[in-house]
């Protein structure tokens, strides 16, 4: 029988709460206030509202202050930019989260890029991504950074490994590749249009599935003993981007869906917000 490890993001996030709570208390004692996250929610997308609510709850459990700014569907790009400017200037706010997606008439990239680099705790600005790619200081996008933290927790080294990232989004696939490169992995980027995906899956030591299509990858195509990170979650089908049937006979480690990558994303948002307050006050 194959020996494998379940990369339990839920358990790690739960364990890490104590450490984050301690840091929050120390900051409050030293600086007179807790770390603070401002979330902006535009429109009435129910999934976005649920995500923001989950983030608020997780912050409260750790002692991080949250404030949610709700704008209606008719909100313009200029109105949103004005709100971001106000939050950038507010010295009591350490992190700004603009919940994706915003209504189509809003210039989302322009709004993301208006967020001050030192408050970009969700890792969405192009400058932050550029810094990350160049190995400079930046807040990493929460899902890929959460994945790196989870690999580190389980002592899975990326150095010298062939890492395949299936997906190329601005907040997951592309920054994931940069982080793996920074960790000395050899990287390949694939996506839904890649012709020889099965050949790549068969040679990769680490596979990050982030393509956003239910059961897009058959786990039986993976290399024996490889590490699988499934960053997808499709609530209607209760599955990720990988068909997990037979997974334990193939891999050496994998993330369950749900309970793997998802909890790490919110935990990393809080981690980044606390780090932002530390940076802002330590110069």
PDB file of C-alpha atoms in Angstrom:
ATOM      1  CA  UNK A   1       0.000   0.000   0.000  1.00  0.00           C
ATOM      2  CA  UNK A   2       1.250   3.461  -0.921  1.00  0.00           C
ATOM      3  CA  UNK A   3       2.435   5.717   1.918  1.00  0.00           C
ATOM      4  CA  UNK A   4       1.023   9.228   1.641  1.00  0.00           C
ATOM      5  CA  UNK A   5       0.496  12.427   3.640  1.00  0.00           C
ATOM      6  CA  UNK A   6      -2.705  14.477   3.656  1.00  0.00           C
ATOM      7  CA  UNK A   7      -1.793  18.179   3.546  1.00  0.00           C
ATOM      8  CA  UNK A   8      -4.451  19.364   5.957  1.00  0.00           C
ATOM      9  CA  UNK A   9      -4.865  23.105   5.457  1.00  0.00           C
ATOM     10  CA  UNK A  10      -7.785  23.243   7.851  1.00  0.00           C
ATOM     11  CA  UNK A  11      -5.723  21.747  10.691  1.00  0.00           C
ATOM     12  CA  UNK A  12      -2.736  24.019   9.968  1.00  0.00           C
ATOM     13  CA  UNK A  13      -4.927  27.150   9.836  1.00  0.00           C
ATOM     14  CA  UNK A  14      -6.541  26.131  13.137  1.00  0.00           C
ATOM     15  CA  UNK A  15      -3.148  25.550  14.769  1.00  0.00           C
ATOM     16  CA  UNK A  16      -1.757  28.799  13.348  1.00  0.00           C
ATOM     17  CA  UNK A  17      -4.631  30.828  14.834  1.00  0.00           C
ATOM     18  CA  UNK A  18      -2.961  30.733  18.260  1.00  0.00           C
ATOM     19  CA  UNK A  19       0.279  32.188  16.873  1.00  0.00           C
ATOM     20  CA  UNK A  20      -1.564  34.911  14.940  1.00  0.00           C
ATOM     21  CA  UNK A  21      -3.702  35.759  17.999  1.00  0.00           C
ATOM     22  CA  UNK A  22      -0.537  36.143  20.080  1.00  0.00           C
ATOM     23  CA  UNK A  23       0.997  38.529  17.510  1.00  0.00           C
ATOM     24  CA  UNK A  24      -2.256  40.502  17.392  1.00  0.00           C
ATOM     25  CA  UNK A  25      -2.270  40.886  21.192  1.00  0.00           C
ATOM     26  CA  UNK A  26       1.371  42.005  21.198  1.00  0.00           C
ATOM     27  CA  UNK A  27       0.687  44.651  18.550  1.00  0.00           C
ATOM     28  CA  UNK A  28      -2.346  45.905  20.470  1.00  0.00           C
ATOM     29  CA  UNK A  29      -0.337  46.134  23.704  1.00  0.00           C
ATOM     30  CA  UNK A  30       2.604  47.874  22.018  1.00  0.00           C
ATOM     31  CA  UNK A  31       0.757  50.184  19.628  1.00  0.00           C
ATOM     32  CA  UNK A  32      -2.620  50.706  21.256  1.00  0.00           C
ATOM     33  CA  UNK A  33      -4.739  49.030  18.577  1.00  0.00           C
ATOM     34  CA  UNK A  34      -5.222  45.728  16.796  1.00  0.00           C
ATOM     35  CA  UNK A  35      -4.316  45.081  13.148  1.00  0.00           C
ATOM     36  CA  UNK A  36      -7.134  46.263  10.883  1.00  0.00           C
ATOM     37  CA  UNK A  37      -8.438  44.998   7.538  1.00  0.00           C
ATOM     38  CA  UNK A  38     -10.820  46.977   5.315  1.00  0.00           C
ATOM     39  CA  UNK A  39     -12.887  44.949   2.844  1.00  0.00           C
ATOM     40  CA  UNK A  40     -14.701  46.494  -0.113  1.00  0.00           C
ATOM     41  CA  UNK A  41     -17.717  44.641  -1.496  1.00  0.00           C
ATOM     42  CA  UNK A  42     -19.320  45.957  -4.694  1.00  0.00           C
ATOM     43  CA  UNK A  43     -22.710  44.691  -5.888  1.00  0.00           C
ATOM     44  CA  UNK A  44     -24.785  41.824  -4.555  1.00  0.00           C
ATOM     45  CA  UNK A  45     -22.971  38.682  -5.693  1.00  0.00           C
ATOM     46  CA  UNK A  46     -23.952  36.093  -3.047  1.00  0.00           C
ATOM     47  CA  UNK A  47     -20.676  34.141  -3.284  1.00  0.00           C
ATOM     48  CA  UNK A  48     -18.645  37.333  -2.736  1.00  0.00           C
ATOM     49  CA  UNK A  49     -20.823  38.287   0.245  1.00  0.00           C
ATOM     50  CA  UNK A  50     -20.264  34.815   1.728  1.00  0.00           C
ATOM     51  CA  UNK A  51     -16.475  35.050   1.240  1.00  0.00           C
ATOM     52  CA  UNK A  52     -16.317  38.478   2.908  1.00  0.00           C
ATOM     53  CA  UNK A  53     -18.442  37.206   5.803  1.00  0.00           C
ATOM     54  CA  UNK A  54     -16.111  34.205   6.268  1.00  0.00           C
ATOM     55  CA  UNK A  55     -13.092  36.525   6.265  1.00  0.00           C
ATOM     56  CA  UNK A  56     -14.739  38.817   8.848  1.00  0.00           C
ATOM     57  CA  UNK A  57     -15.461  35.843  11.123  1.00  0.00           C
ATOM     58  CA  UNK A  58     -11.904  34.481  10.815  1.00  0.00           C
ATOM     59  CA  UNK A  59     -10.450  37.929  11.604  1.00  0.00           C
ATOM     60  CA  UNK A  60     -12.667  38.322  14.672  1.00  0.00           C
ATOM     61  CA  UNK A  61     -11.552  34.937  16.026  1.00  0.00           C
ATOM     62  CA  UNK A  62      -7.928  36.114  15.916  1.00  0.00           C
ATOM     63  CA  UNK A  63      -8.582  39.649  17.147  1.00  0.00           C
ATOM     64  CA  UNK A  64      -7.998  41.474  13.847  1.00  0.00           C
ATOM     65  CA  UNK A  65     -10.396  44.399  13.364  1.00  0.00           C
ATOM     66  CA  UNK A  66     -12.466  44.399  10.179  1.00  0.00           C
ATOM     67  CA  UNK A  67     -14.614  46.974   8.466  1.00  0.00           C
ATOM     68  CA  UNK A  68     -16.629  46.237   5.322  1.00  0.00           C
ATOM     69  CA  UNK A  69     -17.478  48.978   2.858  1.00  0.00           C
ATOM     70  CA  UNK A  70     -20.462  47.976   0.720  1.00  0.00           C
ATOM     71  CA  UNK A  71     -21.090  49.732  -2.590  1.00  0.00           C
ATOM     72  CA  UNK A  72     -24.094  49.098  -4.811  1.00  0.00           C
ATOM     73  CA  UNK A  73     -23.996  47.615  -8.317  1.00  0.00           C
ATOM     74  CA  UNK A  74     -24.139  51.089  -9.911  1.00  0.00           C
ATOM     75  CA  UNK A  75     -20.894  52.195  -8.235  1.00  0.00           C
ATOM     76  CA  UNK A  76     -18.475  53.736 -10.755  1.00  0.00           C
ATOM     77  CA  UNK A  77     -14.739  53.191 -11.121  1.00  0.00           C
ATOM     78  CA  UNK A  78     -14.141  56.763  -9.925  1.00  0.00           C
ATOM     79  CA  UNK A  79     -16.241  56.233  -6.769  1.00  0.00           C
ATOM     80  CA  UNK A  80     -14.305  53.081  -5.996  1.00  0.00           C
ATOM     81  CA  UNK A  81     -10.942  54.783  -6.582  1.00  0.00           C
ATOM     82  CA  UNK A  82     -12.008  57.587  -4.234  1.00  0.00           C
ATOM     83  CA  UNK A  83     -12.860  55.071  -1.491  1.00  0.00           C
ATOM     84  CA  UNK A  84      -9.514  53.288  -1.973  1.00  0.00           C
ATOM     85  CA  UNK A  85      -7.677  56.638  -1.712  1.00  0.00           C
ATOM     86  CA  UNK A  86      -9.470  57.315   1.572  1.00  0.00           C
ATOM     87  CA  UNK A  87      -8.511  53.891   2.965  1.00  0.00           C
ATOM     88  CA  UNK A  88      -4.907  54.280   1.769  1.00  0.00           C
ATOM     89  CA  UNK A  89      -4.665  57.529   3.763  1.00  0.00           C
ATOM     90  CA  UNK A  90      -6.239  56.071   6.929  1.00  0.00           C
ATOM     91  CA  UNK A  91      -3.390  55.264   9.344  1.00  0.00           C
ATOM     92  CA  UNK A  92      -5.622  52.924  11.365  1.00  0.00           C
ATOM     93  CA  UNK A  93      -6.052  50.532   8.418  1.00  0.00           C
ATOM     94  CA  UNK A  94      -3.271  48.046   7.649  1.00  0.00           C
ATOM     95  CA  UNK A  95      -4.757  46.056   4.788  1.00  0.00           C
ATOM     96  CA  UNK A  96      -7.243  46.644   1.982  1.00  0.00           C
ATOM     97  CA  UNK A  97      -9.178  43.860   0.277  1.00  0.00           C
ATOM     98  CA  UNK A  98     -11.216  44.555  -2.863  1.00  0.00           C
ATOM     99  CA  UNK A  99     -13.417  41.498  -3.251  1.00  0.00           C
ATOM    100  CA  UNK A 100     -13.199  39.949  -6.721  1.00  0.00           C
ATOM    101  CA  UNK A 101     -15.123  40.027  -9.018  1.00  0.00           C
ATOM    102  CA  UNK A 102     -16.469  43.562  -9.260  1.00  0.00           C
ATOM    103  CA  UNK A 103     -19.278  44.449 -11.720  1.00  0.00           C
ATOM    104  CA  UNK A 104     -18.100  44.405 -15.356  1.00  0.00           C
ATOM    105  CA  UNK A 105     -18.399  48.167 -15.908  1.00  0.00           C
ATOM    106  CA  UNK A 106     -15.713  48.828 -13.271  1.00  0.00           C
ATOM    107  CA  UNK A 107     -12.031  48.875 -14.258  1.00  0.00           C
ATOM    108  CA  UNK A 108     -10.930  46.199 -11.787  1.00  0.00           C
ATOM    109  CA  UNK A 109      -7.187  46.314 -12.583  1.00  0.00           C
ATOM    110  CA  UNK A 110      -7.135  50.100 -12.194  1.00  0.00           C
ATOM    111  CA  UNK A 111      -8.831  49.757  -8.796  1.00  0.00           C
ATOM    112  CA  UNK A 112      -6.499  46.959  -7.691  1.00  0.00           C
ATOM    113  CA  UNK A 113      -3.505  49.066  -8.673  1.00  0.00           C
ATOM    114  CA  UNK A 114      -4.774  52.042  -6.671  1.00  0.00           C
ATOM    115  CA  UNK A 115      -4.318  50.051  -3.439  1.00  0.00           C
ATOM    116  CA  UNK A 116      -1.177  51.206  -1.668  1.00  0.00           C
ATOM    117  CA  UNK A 117       1.609  48.647  -2.012  1.00  0.00           C
ATOM    118  CA  UNK A 118       2.106  48.492   1.764  1.00  0.00           C
ATOM    119  CA  UNK A 119      -1.622  47.693   2.251  1.00  0.00           C
ATOM    120  CA  UNK A 120      -1.954  45.215  -0.630  1.00  0.00           C
ATOM    121  CA  UNK A 121      -2.450  42.254   1.720  1.00  0.00           C
ATOM    122  CA  UNK A 122      -4.390  40.307  -0.926  1.00  0.00           C
ATOM    123  CA  UNK A 123      -1.450  40.548  -3.352  1.00  0.00           C
ATOM    124  CA  UNK A 124      -3.419  41.967  -6.299  1.00  0.00           C
ATOM    125  CA  UNK A 125      -1.358  44.925  -7.556  1.00  0.00           C
ATOM    126  CA  UNK A 126       0.765  44.599 -10.685  1.00  0.00           C
ATOM    127  CA  UNK A 127       3.667  46.327  -8.904  1.00  0.00           C
ATOM    128  CA  UNK A 128       3.482  43.828  -6.060  1.00  0.00           C
ATOM    129  CA  UNK A 129       3.441  40.962  -8.556  1.00  0.00           C
ATOM    130  CA  UNK A 130       6.440  42.482 -10.346  1.00  0.00           C
ATOM    131  CA  UNK A 131       8.359  42.775  -7.076  1.00  0.00           C
ATOM    132  CA  UNK A 132       7.498  39.176  -6.203  1.00  0.00           C
ATOM    133  CA  UNK A 133       8.686  37.986  -9.627  1.00  0.00           C
ATOM    134  CA  UNK A 134      11.972  39.833  -9.158  1.00  0.00           C
ATOM    135  CA  UNK A 135      12.507  38.357  -5.689  1.00  0.00           C
ATOM    136  CA  UNK A 136      11.839  41.702  -3.992  1.00  0.00           C
ATOM    137  CA  UNK A 137       9.710  42.334  -0.917  1.00  0.00           C
ATOM    138  CA  UNK A 138       5.954  42.100  -1.601  1.00  0.00           C
ATOM    139  CA  UNK A 139       2.794  40.614  -0.155  1.00  0.00           C
ATOM    140  CA  UNK A 140       2.122  37.366  -1.991  1.00  0.00           C
ATOM    141  CA  UNK A 141      -1.352  36.594  -3.333  1.00  0.00           C
ATOM    142  CA  UNK A 142      -3.084  34.730  -0.535  1.00  0.00           C
ATOM    143  CA  UNK A 143      -3.839  31.393  -2.194  1.00  0.00           C
ATOM    144  CA  UNK A 144      -0.368  30.681  -3.649  1.00  0.00           C
ATOM    145  CA  UNK A 145       1.341  32.034  -0.517  1.00  0.00           C
ATOM    146  CA  UNK A 146      -0.972  29.825   1.558  1.00  0.00           C
ATOM    147  CA  UNK A 147       0.125  26.853  -0.550  1.00  0.00           C
ATOM    148  CA  UNK A 148       3.809  27.666   0.041  1.00  0.00           C
ATOM    149  CA  UNK A 149       3.183  27.963   3.788  1.00  0.00           C
ATOM    150  CA  UNK A 150       1.386  24.587   3.767  1.00  0.00           C
ATOM    151  CA  UNK A 151       4.266  22.902   1.906  1.00  0.00           C
ATOM    152  CA  UNK A 152       6.670  24.406   4.431  1.00  0.00           C
ATOM    153  CA  UNK A 153       4.543  23.165   7.345  1.00  0.00           C
ATOM    154  CA  UNK A 154       4.852  19.604   6.046  1.00  0.00           C
ATOM    155  CA  UNK A 155       8.581  19.982   5.250  1.00  0.00           C
ATOM    156  CA  UNK A 156       8.064  19.492   1.526  1.00  0.00           C
ATOM    157  CA  UNK A 157      11.023  21.094  -0.213  1.00  0.00           C
ATOM    158  CA  UNK A 158      10.572  22.540  -3.704  1.00  0.00           C
ATOM    159  CA  UNK A 159      14.285  22.873  -4.385  1.00  0.00           C
ATOM    160  CA  UNK A 160      15.355  21.098  -7.554  1.00  0.00           C
ATOM    161  CA  UNK A 161      11.859  19.656  -8.084  1.00  0.00           C
ATOM    162  CA  UNK A 162       9.936  19.921 -11.340  1.00  0.00           C
ATOM    163  CA  UNK A 163       6.755  21.850 -10.495  1.00  0.00           C
ATOM    164  CA  UNK A 164       3.833  21.992 -12.923  1.00  0.00           C
ATOM    165  CA  UNK A 165       1.245  24.745 -12.402  1.00  0.00           C
ATOM    166  CA  UNK A 166      -1.958  24.133 -14.359  1.00  0.00           C
ATOM    167  CA  UNK A 167      -3.562  27.582 -14.506  1.00  0.00           C
ATOM    168  CA  UNK A 168      -2.431  31.113 -15.320  1.00  0.00           C
ATOM    169  CA  UNK A 169      -4.667  33.554 -13.441  1.00  0.00           C
ATOM    170  CA  UNK A 170      -3.213  36.798 -12.091  1.00  0.00           C
ATOM    171  CA  UNK A 171      -3.923  35.927  -8.465  1.00  0.00           C
ATOM    172  CA  UNK A 172      -3.139  32.202  -8.462  1.00  0.00           C
ATOM    173  CA  UNK A 173      -1.354  30.545 -11.383  1.00  0.00           C
ATOM    174  CA  UNK A 174       1.136  33.271 -12.283  1.00  0.00           C
ATOM    175  CA  UNK A 175       2.212  34.226  -8.742  1.00  0.00           C
ATOM    176  CA  UNK A 176       2.351  30.517  -7.860  1.00  0.00           C
ATOM    177  CA  UNK A 177       4.978  30.027 -10.575  1.00  0.00           C
ATOM    178  CA  UNK A 178       7.016  32.971  -9.234  1.00  0.00           C
ATOM    179  CA  UNK A 179       6.912  31.633  -5.671  1.00  0.00           C
ATOM    180  CA  UNK A 180       7.967  28.149  -6.775  1.00  0.00           C
ATOM    181  CA  UNK A 181      10.822  29.635  -8.814  1.00  0.00           C
ATOM    182  CA  UNK A 182      11.876  31.690  -5.789  1.00  0.00           C
ATOM    183  CA  UNK A 183      11.924  28.405  -3.833  1.00  0.00           C
ATOM    184  CA  UNK A 184      14.349  26.963  -6.420  1.00  0.00           C
ATOM    185  CA  UNK A 185      11.887  24.705  -8.198  1.00  0.00           C
ATOM    186  CA  UNK A 186      12.028  24.210 -11.957  1.00  0.00           C
ATOM    187  CA  UNK A 187       8.647  25.337 -13.242  1.00  0.00           C
ATOM    188  CA  UNK A 188       6.317  24.640 -16.153  1.00  0.00           C
ATOM    189  CA  UNK A 189       3.086  26.558 -16.700  1.00  0.00           C
ATOM    190  CA  UNK A 190       0.188  24.766 -18.373  1.00  0.00           C
ATOM    191  CA  UNK A 191      -3.507  25.597 -18.805  1.00  0.00           C
ATOM    192  CA  UNK A 192      -6.744  24.339 -20.317  1.00  0.00           C
ATOM    193  CA  UNK A 193      -5.387  24.740 -23.875  1.00  0.00           C
ATOM    194  CA  UNK A 194      -2.124  22.826 -23.283  1.00  0.00           C
ATOM    195  CA  UNK A 195      -1.863  19.995 -25.837  1.00  0.00           C
ATOM    196  CA  UNK A 196       0.562  17.642 -24.054  1.00  0.00           C
ATOM    197  CA  UNK A 197      -0.771  17.994 -20.505  1.00  0.00           C
ATOM    198  CA  UNK A 198      -0.753  14.251 -19.813  1.00  0.00           C
ATOM    199  CA  UNK A 199       2.967  14.069 -20.695  1.00  0.00           C
ATOM    200  CA  UNK A 200       3.723  16.944 -18.312  1.00  0.00           C
ATOM    201  CA  UNK A 201       1.669  15.425 -15.489  1.00  0.00           C
ATOM    202  CA  UNK A 202       3.634  12.179 -15.879  1.00  0.00           C
ATOM    203  CA  UNK A 203       6.989  13.863 -15.163  1.00  0.00           C
ATOM    204  CA  UNK A 204       6.121  16.564 -12.600  1.00  0.00           C
ATOM    205  CA  UNK A 205       7.248  16.137  -8.974  1.00  0.00           C
ATOM    206  CA  UNK A 206       4.775  18.777  -7.755  1.00  0.00           C
ATOM    207  CA  UNK A 207       1.472  19.593  -9.484  1.00  0.00           C
ATOM    208  CA  UNK A 208      -0.645  22.624  -8.601  1.00  0.00           C
ATOM    209  CA  UNK A 209      -4.093  22.374 -10.160  1.00  0.00           C
ATOM    210  CA  UNK A 210      -5.542  25.869 -10.522  1.00  0.00           C
ATOM    211  CA  UNK A 211      -7.439  25.767 -13.793  1.00  0.00           C
ATOM    212  CA  UNK A 212     -10.944  26.333 -12.400  1.00  0.00           C
ATOM    213  CA  UNK A 213     -12.607  23.385 -14.166  1.00  0.00           C
ATOM    214  CA  UNK A 214     -14.185  20.538 -12.128  1.00  0.00           C
ATOM    215  CA  UNK A 215     -12.272  17.230 -12.334  1.00  0.00           C
ATOM    216  CA  UNK A 216     -10.149  18.592 -15.220  1.00  0.00           C
ATOM    217  CA  UNK A 217      -7.157  16.439 -14.255  1.00  0.00           C
ATOM    218  CA  UNK A 218      -7.355  12.669 -13.788  1.00  0.00           C
ATOM    219  CA  UNK A 219      -5.143  11.835 -10.797  1.00  0.00           C
ATOM    220  CA  UNK A 220      -4.176   8.564 -12.478  1.00  0.00           C
ATOM    221  CA  UNK A 221      -2.101  10.646 -14.940  1.00  0.00           C
ATOM    222  CA  UNK A 222       0.155  11.900 -12.125  1.00  0.00           C
ATOM    223  CA  UNK A 223       3.695  10.665 -11.556  1.00  0.00           C
ATOM    224  CA  UNK A 224       3.996   8.010  -8.862  1.00  0.00           C
ATOM    225  CA  UNK A 225       5.118   9.614  -5.601  1.00  0.00           C
ATOM    226  CA  UNK A 226       4.395  13.177  -6.712  1.00  0.00           C
ATOM    227  CA  UNK A 227       2.811  15.920  -4.587  1.00  0.00           C
ATOM    228  CA  UNK A 228      -0.625  17.182  -5.627  1.00  0.00           C
ATOM    229  CA  UNK A 229      -2.015  20.578  -4.636  1.00  0.00           C
ATOM    230  CA  UNK A 230      -5.635  20.988  -5.759  1.00  0.00           C
ATOM    231  CA  UNK A 231      -6.438  24.711  -5.522  1.00  0.00           C
ATOM    232  CA  UNK A 232      -9.847  24.375  -7.152  1.00  0.00           C
ATOM    233  CA  UNK A 233     -13.200  24.146  -5.410  1.00  0.00           C
ATOM    234  CA  UNK A 234     -16.573  23.796  -7.101  1.00  0.00           C
ATOM    235  CA  UNK A 235     -19.305  23.942  -4.428  1.00  0.00           C
ATOM    236  CA  UNK A 236     -22.076  22.663  -6.723  1.00  0.00           C
ATOM    237  CA  UNK A 237     -20.129  19.460  -7.424  1.00  0.00           C
ATOM    238  CA  UNK A 238     -18.252  19.432  -4.096  1.00  0.00           C
ATOM    239  CA  UNK A 239     -14.993  18.710  -5.912  1.00  0.00           C
ATOM    240  CA  UNK A 240     -11.791  20.389  -7.008  1.00  0.00           C
ATOM    241  CA  UNK A 241      -9.932  20.559 -10.323  1.00  0.00           C
ATOM    242  CA  UNK A 242      -8.690  16.973  -9.942  1.00  0.00           C
ATOM    243  CA  UNK A 243     -10.619  13.714 -10.128  1.00  0.00           C
ATOM    244  CA  UNK A 244      -9.329  12.193  -6.875  1.00  0.00           C
ATOM    245  CA  UNK A 245     -10.501   8.633  -7.522  1.00  0.00           C
ATOM    246  CA  UNK A 246      -7.507   6.436  -6.555  1.00  0.00           C
ATOM    247  CA  UNK A 247      -5.342   9.365  -5.391  1.00  0.00           C
ATOM    248  CA  UNK A 248      -3.898   7.587  -2.339  1.00  0.00           C
ATOM    249  CA  UNK A 249      -2.367   4.872  -4.530  1.00  0.00           C
ATOM    250  CA  UNK A 250      -0.408   7.402  -6.591  1.00  0.00           C
ATOM    251  CA  UNK A 251       0.875  10.438  -4.681  1.00  0.00           C
ATOM    252  CA  UNK A 252       3.172  10.914  -1.692  1.00  0.00           C
ATOM    253  CA  UNK A 253       1.145  13.919  -0.486  1.00  0.00           C
ATOM    254  CA  UNK A 254      -2.033  15.760  -1.509  1.00  0.00           C
ATOM    255  CA  UNK A 255      -4.481  18.439  -0.408  1.00  0.00           C
ATOM    256  CA  UNK A 256      -8.047  17.287   0.243  1.00  0.00           C
ATOM    257  CA  UNK A 257     -10.994  19.204  -1.233  1.00  0.00           C
ATOM    258  CA  UNK A 258     -12.444  20.820   0.774  1.00  0.00           C
ATOM    259  CA  UNK A 259     -10.099  21.400   3.726  1.00  0.00           C
ATOM    260  CA  UNK A 260      -6.781  21.716   1.914  1.00  0.00           C
ATOM    261  CA  UNK A 261      -6.007  24.969   0.139  1.00  0.00           C
ATOM    262  CA  UNK A 262      -9.193  26.909   0.983  1.00  0.00           C
ATOM    263  CA  UNK A 263      -8.587  27.463   4.721  1.00  0.00           C
ATOM    264  CA  UNK A 264      -5.021  28.570   3.948  1.00  0.00           C
ATOM    265  CA  UNK A 265      -6.243  31.451   1.768  1.00  0.00           C
ATOM    266  CA  UNK A 266      -8.156  33.193   4.553  1.00  0.00           C
ATOM    267  CA  UNK A 267      -5.480  32.392   7.135  1.00  0.00           C
ATOM    268  CA  UNK A 268      -2.857  33.942   4.837  1.00  0.00           C
ATOM    269  CA  UNK A 269      -4.935  37.105   4.355  1.00  0.00           C
ATOM    270  CA  UNK A 270      -4.881  37.567   8.143  1.00  0.00           C
ATOM    271  CA  UNK A 271      -1.172  36.644   8.272  1.00  0.00           C
ATOM    272  CA  UNK A 272      -0.456  39.355   5.665  1.00  0.00           C
ATOM    273  CA  UNK A 273      -2.577  41.946   7.502  1.00  0.00           C
ATOM    274  CA  UNK A 274      -0.678  41.385  10.752  1.00  0.00           C
ATOM    275  CA  UNK A 275       2.624  41.514   8.838  1.00  0.00           C
ATOM    276  CA  UNK A 276       1.511  44.789   7.225  1.00  0.00           C
ATOM    277  CA  UNK A 277       0.933  46.416  10.622  1.00  0.00           C
ATOM    278  CA  UNK A 278       4.349  45.205  11.810  1.00  0.00           C
ATOM    279  CA  UNK A 279       6.010  46.638   8.680  1.00  0.00           C
ATOM    280  CA  UNK A 280       4.152  49.950   8.860  1.00  0.00           C
ATOM    281  CA  UNK A 281       5.272  50.540  12.428  1.00  0.00           C
ATOM    282  CA  UNK A 282       8.780  49.137  12.162  1.00  0.00           C
ATOM    283  CA  UNK A 283       9.617  51.305   9.155  1.00  0.00           C
TER     284      UNK A 283
END
